Short mmCIF file of C-alpha atoms in Angstrom, two decimals:
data_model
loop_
_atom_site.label_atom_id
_atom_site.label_comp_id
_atom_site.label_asym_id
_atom_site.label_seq_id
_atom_site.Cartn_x
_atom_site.Cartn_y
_atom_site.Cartn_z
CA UNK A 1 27.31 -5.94 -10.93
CA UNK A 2 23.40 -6.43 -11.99
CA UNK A 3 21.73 -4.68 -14.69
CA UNK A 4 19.77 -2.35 -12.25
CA UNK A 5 23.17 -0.68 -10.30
CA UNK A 6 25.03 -0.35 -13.29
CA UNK A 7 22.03 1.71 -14.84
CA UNK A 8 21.55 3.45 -11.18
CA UNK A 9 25.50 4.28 -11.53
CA UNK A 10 25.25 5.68 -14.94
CA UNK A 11 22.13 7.72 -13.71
CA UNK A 12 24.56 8.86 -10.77
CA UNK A 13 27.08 10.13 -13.45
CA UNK A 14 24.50 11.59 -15.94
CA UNK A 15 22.94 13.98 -13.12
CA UNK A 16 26.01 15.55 -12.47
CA UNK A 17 26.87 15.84 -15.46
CA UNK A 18 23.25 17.65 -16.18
CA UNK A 19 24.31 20.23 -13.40
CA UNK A 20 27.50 21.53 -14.92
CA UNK A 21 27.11 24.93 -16.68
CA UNK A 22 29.69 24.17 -19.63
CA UNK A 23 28.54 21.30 -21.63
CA UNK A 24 29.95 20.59 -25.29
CA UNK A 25 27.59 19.38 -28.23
CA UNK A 26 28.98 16.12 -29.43
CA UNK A 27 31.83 15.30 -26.41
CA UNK A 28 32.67 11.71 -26.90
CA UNK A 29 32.06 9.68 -23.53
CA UNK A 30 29.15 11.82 -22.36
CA UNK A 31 27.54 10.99 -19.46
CA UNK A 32 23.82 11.43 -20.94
CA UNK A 33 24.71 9.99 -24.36
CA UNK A 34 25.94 6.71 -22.39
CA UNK A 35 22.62 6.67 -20.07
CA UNK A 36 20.51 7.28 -22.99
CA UNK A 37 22.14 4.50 -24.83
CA UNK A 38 21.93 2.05 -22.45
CA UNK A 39 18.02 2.93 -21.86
CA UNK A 40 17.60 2.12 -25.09
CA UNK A 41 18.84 -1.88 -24.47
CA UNK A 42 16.29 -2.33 -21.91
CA UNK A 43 12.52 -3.95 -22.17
CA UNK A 44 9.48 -2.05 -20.86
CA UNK A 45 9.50 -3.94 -17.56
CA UNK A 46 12.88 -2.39 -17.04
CA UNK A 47 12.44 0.93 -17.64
CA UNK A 48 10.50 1.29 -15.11
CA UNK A 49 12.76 0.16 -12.70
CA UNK A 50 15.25 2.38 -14.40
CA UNK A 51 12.80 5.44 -14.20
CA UNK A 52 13.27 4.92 -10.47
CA UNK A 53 16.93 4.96 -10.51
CA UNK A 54 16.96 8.12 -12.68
CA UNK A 55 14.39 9.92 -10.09
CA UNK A 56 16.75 8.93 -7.10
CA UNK A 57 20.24 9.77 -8.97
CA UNK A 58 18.63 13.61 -9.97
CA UNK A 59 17.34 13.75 -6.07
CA UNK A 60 20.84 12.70 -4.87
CA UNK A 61 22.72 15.12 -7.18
CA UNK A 62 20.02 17.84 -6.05
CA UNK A 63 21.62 17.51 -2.47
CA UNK A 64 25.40 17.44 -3.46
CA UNK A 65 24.93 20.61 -5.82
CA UNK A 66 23.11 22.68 -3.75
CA UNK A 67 22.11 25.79 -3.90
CA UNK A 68 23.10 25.56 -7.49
CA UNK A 69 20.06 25.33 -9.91
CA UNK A 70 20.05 23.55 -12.92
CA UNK A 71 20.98 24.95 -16.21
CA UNK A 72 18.16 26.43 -17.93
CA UNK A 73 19.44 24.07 -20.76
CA UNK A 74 18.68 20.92 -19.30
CA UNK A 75 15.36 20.13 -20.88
CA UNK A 76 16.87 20.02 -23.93
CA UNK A 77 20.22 18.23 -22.50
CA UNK A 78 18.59 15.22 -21.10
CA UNK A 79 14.43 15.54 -21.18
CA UNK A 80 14.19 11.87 -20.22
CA UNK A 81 16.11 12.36 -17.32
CA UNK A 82 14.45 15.59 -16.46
CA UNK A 83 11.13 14.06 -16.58
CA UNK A 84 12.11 12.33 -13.29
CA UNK A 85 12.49 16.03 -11.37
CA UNK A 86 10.47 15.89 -8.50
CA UNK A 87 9.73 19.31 -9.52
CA UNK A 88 6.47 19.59 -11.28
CA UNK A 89 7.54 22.30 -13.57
CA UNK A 90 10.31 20.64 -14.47
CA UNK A 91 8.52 17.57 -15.25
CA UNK A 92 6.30 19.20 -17.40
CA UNK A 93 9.13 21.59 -18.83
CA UNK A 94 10.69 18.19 -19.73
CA UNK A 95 7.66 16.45 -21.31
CA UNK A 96 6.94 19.52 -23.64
CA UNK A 97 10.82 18.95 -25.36
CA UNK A 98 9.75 15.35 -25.79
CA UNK A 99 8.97 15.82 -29.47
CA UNK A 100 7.65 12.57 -31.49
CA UNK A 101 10.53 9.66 -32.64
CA UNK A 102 10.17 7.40 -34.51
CA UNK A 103 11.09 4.09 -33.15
CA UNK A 104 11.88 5.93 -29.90
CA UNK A 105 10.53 2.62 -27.33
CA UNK A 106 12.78 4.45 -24.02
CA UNK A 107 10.22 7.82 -24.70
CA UNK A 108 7.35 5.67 -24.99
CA UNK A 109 7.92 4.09 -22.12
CA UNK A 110 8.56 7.44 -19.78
CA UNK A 111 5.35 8.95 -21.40
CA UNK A 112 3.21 6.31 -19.99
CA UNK A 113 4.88 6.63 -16.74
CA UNK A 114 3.90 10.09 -16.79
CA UNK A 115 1.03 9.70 -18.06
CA UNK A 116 0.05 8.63 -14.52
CA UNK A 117 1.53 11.60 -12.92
CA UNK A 118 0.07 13.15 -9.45
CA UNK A 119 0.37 16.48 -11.39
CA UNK A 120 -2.90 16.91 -13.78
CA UNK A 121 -0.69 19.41 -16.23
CA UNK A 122 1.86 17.09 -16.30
CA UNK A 123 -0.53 13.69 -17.26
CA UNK A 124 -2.28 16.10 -19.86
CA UNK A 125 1.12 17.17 -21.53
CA UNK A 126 2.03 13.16 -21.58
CA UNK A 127 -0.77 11.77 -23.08
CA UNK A 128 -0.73 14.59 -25.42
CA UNK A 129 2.99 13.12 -26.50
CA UNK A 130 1.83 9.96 -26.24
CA UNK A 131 -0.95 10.38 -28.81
CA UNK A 132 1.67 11.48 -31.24
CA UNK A 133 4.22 8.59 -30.52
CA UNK A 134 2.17 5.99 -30.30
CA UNK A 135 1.05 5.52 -34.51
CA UNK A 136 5.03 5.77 -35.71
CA UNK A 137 6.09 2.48 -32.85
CA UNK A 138 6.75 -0.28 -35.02
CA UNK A 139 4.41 -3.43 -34.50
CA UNK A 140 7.59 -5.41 -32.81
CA UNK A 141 7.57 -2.87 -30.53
CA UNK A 142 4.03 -2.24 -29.28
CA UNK A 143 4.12 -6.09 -28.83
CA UNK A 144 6.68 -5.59 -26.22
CA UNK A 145 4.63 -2.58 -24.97
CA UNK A 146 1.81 -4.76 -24.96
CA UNK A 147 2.20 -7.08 -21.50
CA UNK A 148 3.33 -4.04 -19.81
CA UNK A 149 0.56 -2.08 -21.02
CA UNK A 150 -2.12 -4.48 -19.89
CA UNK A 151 -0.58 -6.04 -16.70
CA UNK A 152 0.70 -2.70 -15.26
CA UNK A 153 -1.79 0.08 -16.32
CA UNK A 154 -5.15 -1.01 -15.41
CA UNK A 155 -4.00 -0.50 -12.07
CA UNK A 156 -3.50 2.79 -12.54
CA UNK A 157 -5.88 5.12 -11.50
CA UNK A 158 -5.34 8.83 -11.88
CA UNK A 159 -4.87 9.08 -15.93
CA UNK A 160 -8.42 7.04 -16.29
CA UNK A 161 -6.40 4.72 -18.86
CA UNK A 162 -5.52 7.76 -20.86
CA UNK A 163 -2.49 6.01 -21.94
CA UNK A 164 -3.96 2.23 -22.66
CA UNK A 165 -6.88 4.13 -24.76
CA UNK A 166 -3.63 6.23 -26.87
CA UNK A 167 -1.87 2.60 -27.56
CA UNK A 168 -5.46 1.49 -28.82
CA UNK A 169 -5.23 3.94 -31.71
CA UNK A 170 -2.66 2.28 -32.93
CA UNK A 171 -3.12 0.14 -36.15
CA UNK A 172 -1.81 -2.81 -35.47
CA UNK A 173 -3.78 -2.95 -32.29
CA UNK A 174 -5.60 -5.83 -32.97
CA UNK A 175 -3.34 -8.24 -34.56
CA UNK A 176 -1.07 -7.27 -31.82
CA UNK A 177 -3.34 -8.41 -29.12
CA UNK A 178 -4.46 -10.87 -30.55
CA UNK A 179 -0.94 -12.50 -30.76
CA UNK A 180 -0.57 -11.76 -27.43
CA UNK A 181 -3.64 -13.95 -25.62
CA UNK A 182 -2.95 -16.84 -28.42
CA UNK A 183 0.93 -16.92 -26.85
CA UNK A 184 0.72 -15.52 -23.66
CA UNK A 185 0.27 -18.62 -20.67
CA UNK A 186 -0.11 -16.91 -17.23
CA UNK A 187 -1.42 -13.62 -15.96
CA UNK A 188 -5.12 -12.42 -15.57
CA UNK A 189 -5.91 -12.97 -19.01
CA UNK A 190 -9.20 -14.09 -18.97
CA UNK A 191 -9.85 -10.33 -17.15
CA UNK A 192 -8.10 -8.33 -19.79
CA UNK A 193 -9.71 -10.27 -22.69
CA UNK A 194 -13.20 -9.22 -21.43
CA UNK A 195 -12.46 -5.94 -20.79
CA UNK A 196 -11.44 -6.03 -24.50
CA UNK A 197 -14.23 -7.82 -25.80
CA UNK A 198 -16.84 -4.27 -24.74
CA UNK A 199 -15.25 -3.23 -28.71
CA UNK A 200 -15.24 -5.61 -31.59
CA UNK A 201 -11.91 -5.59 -31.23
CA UNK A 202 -11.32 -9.42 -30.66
CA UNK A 203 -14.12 -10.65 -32.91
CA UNK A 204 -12.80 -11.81 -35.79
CA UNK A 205 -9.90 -13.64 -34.32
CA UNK A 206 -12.44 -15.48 -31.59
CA UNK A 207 -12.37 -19.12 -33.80
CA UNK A 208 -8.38 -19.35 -33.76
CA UNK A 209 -8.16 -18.00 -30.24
CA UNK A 210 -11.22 -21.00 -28.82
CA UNK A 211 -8.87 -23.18 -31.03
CA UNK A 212 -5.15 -21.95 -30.57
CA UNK A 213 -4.85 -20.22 -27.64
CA UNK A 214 -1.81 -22.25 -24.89
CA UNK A 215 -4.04 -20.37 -22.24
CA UNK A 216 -7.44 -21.98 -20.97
CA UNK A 217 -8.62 -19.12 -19.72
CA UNK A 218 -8.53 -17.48 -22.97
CA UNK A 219 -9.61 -20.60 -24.68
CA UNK A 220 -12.75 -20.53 -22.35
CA UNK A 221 -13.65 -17.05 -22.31
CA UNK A 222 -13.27 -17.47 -26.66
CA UNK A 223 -15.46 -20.38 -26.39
CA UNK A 224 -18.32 -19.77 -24.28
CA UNK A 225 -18.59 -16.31 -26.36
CA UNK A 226 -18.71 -18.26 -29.07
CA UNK A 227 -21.33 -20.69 -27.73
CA UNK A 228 -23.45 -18.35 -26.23
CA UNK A 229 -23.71 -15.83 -28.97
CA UNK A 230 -22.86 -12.53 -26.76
CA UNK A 231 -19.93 -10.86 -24.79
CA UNK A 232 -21.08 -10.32 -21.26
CA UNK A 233 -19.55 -7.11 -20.38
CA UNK A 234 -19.35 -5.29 -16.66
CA UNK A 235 -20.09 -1.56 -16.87
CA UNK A 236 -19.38 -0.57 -12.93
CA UNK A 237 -20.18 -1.75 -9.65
CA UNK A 238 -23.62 -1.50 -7.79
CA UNK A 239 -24.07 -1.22 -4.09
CA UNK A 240 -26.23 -3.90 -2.36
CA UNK A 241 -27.43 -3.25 1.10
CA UNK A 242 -27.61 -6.62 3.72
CA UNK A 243 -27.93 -4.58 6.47
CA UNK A 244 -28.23 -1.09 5.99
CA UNK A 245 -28.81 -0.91 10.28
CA UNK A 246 -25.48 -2.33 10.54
CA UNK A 247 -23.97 -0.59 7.61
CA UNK A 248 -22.84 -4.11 6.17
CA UNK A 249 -23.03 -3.65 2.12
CA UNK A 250 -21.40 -5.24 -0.48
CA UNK A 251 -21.11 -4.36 -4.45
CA UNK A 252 -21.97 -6.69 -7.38
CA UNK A 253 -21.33 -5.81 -10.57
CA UNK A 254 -23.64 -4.59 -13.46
CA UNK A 255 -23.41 -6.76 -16.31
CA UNK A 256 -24.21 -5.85 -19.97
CA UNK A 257 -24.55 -8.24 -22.56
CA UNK A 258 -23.14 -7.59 -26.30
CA UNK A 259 -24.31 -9.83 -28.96
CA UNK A 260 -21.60 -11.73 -31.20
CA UNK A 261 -23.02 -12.43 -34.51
CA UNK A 262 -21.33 -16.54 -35.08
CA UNK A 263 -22.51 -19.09 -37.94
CA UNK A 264 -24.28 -22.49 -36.51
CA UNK A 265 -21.37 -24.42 -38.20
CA UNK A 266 -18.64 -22.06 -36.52
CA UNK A 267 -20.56 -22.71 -33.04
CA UNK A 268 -20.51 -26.52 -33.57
CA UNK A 269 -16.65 -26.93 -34.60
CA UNK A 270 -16.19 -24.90 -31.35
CA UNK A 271 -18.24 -26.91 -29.46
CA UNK A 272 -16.59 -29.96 -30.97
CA UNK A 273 -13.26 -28.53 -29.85
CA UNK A 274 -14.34 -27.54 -26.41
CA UNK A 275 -15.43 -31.62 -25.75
CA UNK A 276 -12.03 -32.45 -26.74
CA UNK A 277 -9.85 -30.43 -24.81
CA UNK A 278 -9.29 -29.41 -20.52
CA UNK A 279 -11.86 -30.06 -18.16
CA UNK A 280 -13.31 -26.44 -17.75
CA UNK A 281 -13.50 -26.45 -21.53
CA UNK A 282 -16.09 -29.98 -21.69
CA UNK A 283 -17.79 -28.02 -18.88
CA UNK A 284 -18.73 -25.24 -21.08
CA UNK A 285 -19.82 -27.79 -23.55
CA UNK A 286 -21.92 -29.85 -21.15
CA UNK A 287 -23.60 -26.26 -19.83
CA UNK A 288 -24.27 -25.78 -23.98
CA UNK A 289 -25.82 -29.49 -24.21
CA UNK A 290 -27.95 -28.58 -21.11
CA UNK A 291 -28.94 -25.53 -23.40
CA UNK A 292 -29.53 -26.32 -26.46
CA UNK A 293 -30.14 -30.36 -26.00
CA UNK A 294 -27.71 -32.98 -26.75
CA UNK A 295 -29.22 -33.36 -30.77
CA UNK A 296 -26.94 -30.74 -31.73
CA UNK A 297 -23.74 -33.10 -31.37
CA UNK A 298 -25.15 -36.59 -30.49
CA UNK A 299 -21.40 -38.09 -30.75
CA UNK A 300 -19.56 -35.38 -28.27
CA UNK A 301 -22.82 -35.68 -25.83
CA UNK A 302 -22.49 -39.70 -25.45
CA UNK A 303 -18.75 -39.39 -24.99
CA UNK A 304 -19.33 -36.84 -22.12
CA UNK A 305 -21.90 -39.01 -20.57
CA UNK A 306 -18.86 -40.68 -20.09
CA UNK A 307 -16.15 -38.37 -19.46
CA UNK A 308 -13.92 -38.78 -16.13
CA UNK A 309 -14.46 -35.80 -14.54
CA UNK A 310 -17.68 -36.19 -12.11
CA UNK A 311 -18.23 -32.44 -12.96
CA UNK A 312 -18.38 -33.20 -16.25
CA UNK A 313 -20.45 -36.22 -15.90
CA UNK A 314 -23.16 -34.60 -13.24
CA UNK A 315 -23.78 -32.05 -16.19
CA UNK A 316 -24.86 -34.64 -18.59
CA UNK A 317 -26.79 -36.59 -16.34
CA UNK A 318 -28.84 -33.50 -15.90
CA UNK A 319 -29.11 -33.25 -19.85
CA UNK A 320 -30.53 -36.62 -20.05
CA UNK A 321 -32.99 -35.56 -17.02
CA UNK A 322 -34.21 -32.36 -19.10
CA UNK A 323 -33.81 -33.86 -22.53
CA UNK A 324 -34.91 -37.21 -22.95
CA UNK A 325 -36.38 -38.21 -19.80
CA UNK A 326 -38.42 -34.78 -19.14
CA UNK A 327 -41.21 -36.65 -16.93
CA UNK A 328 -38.44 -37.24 -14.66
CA UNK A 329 -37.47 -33.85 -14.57
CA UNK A 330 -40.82 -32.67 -13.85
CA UNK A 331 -41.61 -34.98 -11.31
CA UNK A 332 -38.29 -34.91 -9.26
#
C-alpha cells in the first residue's frame, strides 16, 4: 500500500470520526490524532496531494452521513481537515481556529493552499494566518517550503502571490534562497532568479552564485549581471499590433533595467571564471570582449580565439574585426 492510499484511508477514518456527536478529549487511537500525525511526516510536495485526499474523504463522508450536519465542534476538532469543506463557510470557519504554531510545517502548508482559494474571504483569512506563521518556521523548514513555494505558486493566480510575498518576510529569506539556486540543478531557475533579482535580494551572494552555482542557468544569469552592471527586469507585457485588420497581435515584454553596483576586480574574476567554464558561460564572456575590447583580459581573449565551440569562436572573430582591425570593420 503507497504512501498516498494509506493517507487517503486514514482521511476516510478521520471524517467519520469528525461526524460523530460524542467525541472524548484525549481517546488513545483517535482517528484525527493519527491523520494529523501522519501529516506531519510528509514534505510540502505531499501535502498537497494529501490536501486532495482529505477534500475527497470529507465529500465522501458528507454522502454516507447525510442529512446529519457536522458538529458545531469540528473547527476546533480537526481545522486542517475542515479547511478542505467544500463549504465556504466552513473553510473559512476552519482557517479562523488556525491559530499560529510554532514549527507547525502541515499548517503552513494548508494556508498556502488556501491562500489560493476561489473564495476572496477565505484567501484574505489565509494569508492573514499565514503572515503570522510564516516568521516562527524554522530556517530547515522554509528551505523545504522553498521549491514548493517557487515552482508551484507563481502559477497561481487568484491570491496575486499573497502567499510567496508572506514567506518573503521571513528572515532567513535570503540565505535561504540563496542556498537554494547554488544547490538546486533543474527547474526554471534562471526565471525565478530574475524575478528575484527586481529586490536586492540576491545581490550580495551574486560572486559565489557566478562561481558556485551546479546550475548554468543560474551561473549565467549571476554572471552576465555581474558583467553588465544591471538586472534587467520585466514589469508586464505590451501589446504589439502586426495586423490590426486581421486582428493578428502579439505581446513583448517591457523591460526595466536595475543597476548592480560591482567592483572592476569583482567583474574581471567573473569574467575570468565565465572563460573557463560551459559553453553559454564563454559566450557571455566573448559578448563582454565584444563590449568592452579584448585589453581587459588579453590571456582569456586569445584562448577564446581559440575555443572549440564555433559560437564561441565567431564571437571573437568579430572582436578582432571591431577591436584591432577597425578599418575592416568599417569597410565590410
Amino acid at each position: 500500500m503507497t504512501k498516498y492510499m494509506t493517507i487517503a484511508d486514514q482521511a476516510q477514518r478521520a471524517a467519520t470520526e469528525l461526524y460523530r456527536r460524542k467525541f472524548y478529549w484525549g481517546t488513545a487511537g483517535s482517528e484525527i490524532a493519527v491523520l494529523h500525525t501522519m501529516l506531519s511526516h510528509l514534505s510540502p510536495e505531499e501535502l498537497v496531494q494529501a490536501e486532495r485526499d482529505c477534500r475527497q474523504a470529507l465529500y465522501g463522508a458528507k454522502w454516507r452521513n447525510h442529512p446529519q450536519k457536522l458538529p458545531r465542534s469540528s473547527a476546533k476538532r480537526s481545522p486542517l481537515l475542515l479547511s478542505t469543506s467544500e463549504n465556504g463557510f466552513l473553510r473559512e470557519k476552519a482557517l479562523r481556529v488556525m491559530g499560529p504554531k510554532p514549527g507547525d510545517l502541515v499548517t503552513a502548508v494548508f494556508l498556502m493552499i488556501r491562500s489560493n482559494d476561489w473564495v476572496p474571504q477565505v484567501r484574505q483569512v489565509a494569508t492573514d494566518r499565514l503572515v503570522a506563521i510564516v516568521p516562527q518556521l524554522s530556517t530547515p523548514q522554509l528551505r523545504q517550503l522553498l521549491p514548493f513555494a517557487l515552482l508551484r505558486m507563481q502559477y497561481w493566480q487568484r491570491s496575486a502571490g499573497a502567499a510567496f510575498k508572506a514567506l518573503r518576510e521571513h528572515a532567513d529569506w535570503a540565505e535561504t534562497f540563496y542556498a537554494f539556486l547554488r544547490e538546486a540543478d533543474r527547474g526554471p531557475l534562471s526565471r525565478l532568479m530574475r524575478a528575484e533579482m527586481q529586490f536586492e535580494t540576491l545581490d550580495p551572494y551574486l560572486v559565489r552564485l557566478a562561481t558556485e552555482a551546479r546550475s548554468t542557468q543560474v551561473r549565467a544569469v549571476a554572471t552576465e549581471v555581474l558583467l553588465n552592471g544591471e538586472a534587467k527586469l520585466r514589469v508586464r507585457w505590451r501589446k504589439k499590433w502586426i495586423s490590426k485588420w486581421d486582428n493578428f497581435y502579439r505581446w513583448d515584454p517591457v523591460v526595466e533595467m536595475r543597476p548592480i553596483a560591482a567592483p572592476p576586480d569583482v567583474a574581471l574574476q567573473v569574467l575570468l571564471s565565465a572563460g573557463n567554464g560551459t559553453t553559454p558561460l564563454r559566450k557571455l564572456a566573448a559578448d563582454t570582449f565584444i563590449r568592452l575590447g579584448p585589453q581587459i583580459a588579453p590571456d582569456l581573449a586569445a584562448r577564446l580565439m581559440k575555443d572549440r565551440t564555433p559560437s564561441v569562436r565567431r564571437r571573437m572573430e568579430f572582436v578582432t574585426r571591431k577591436w584591432v582591425e577597425k578599418e575592416t570593420l568599417m569597410t565590410g
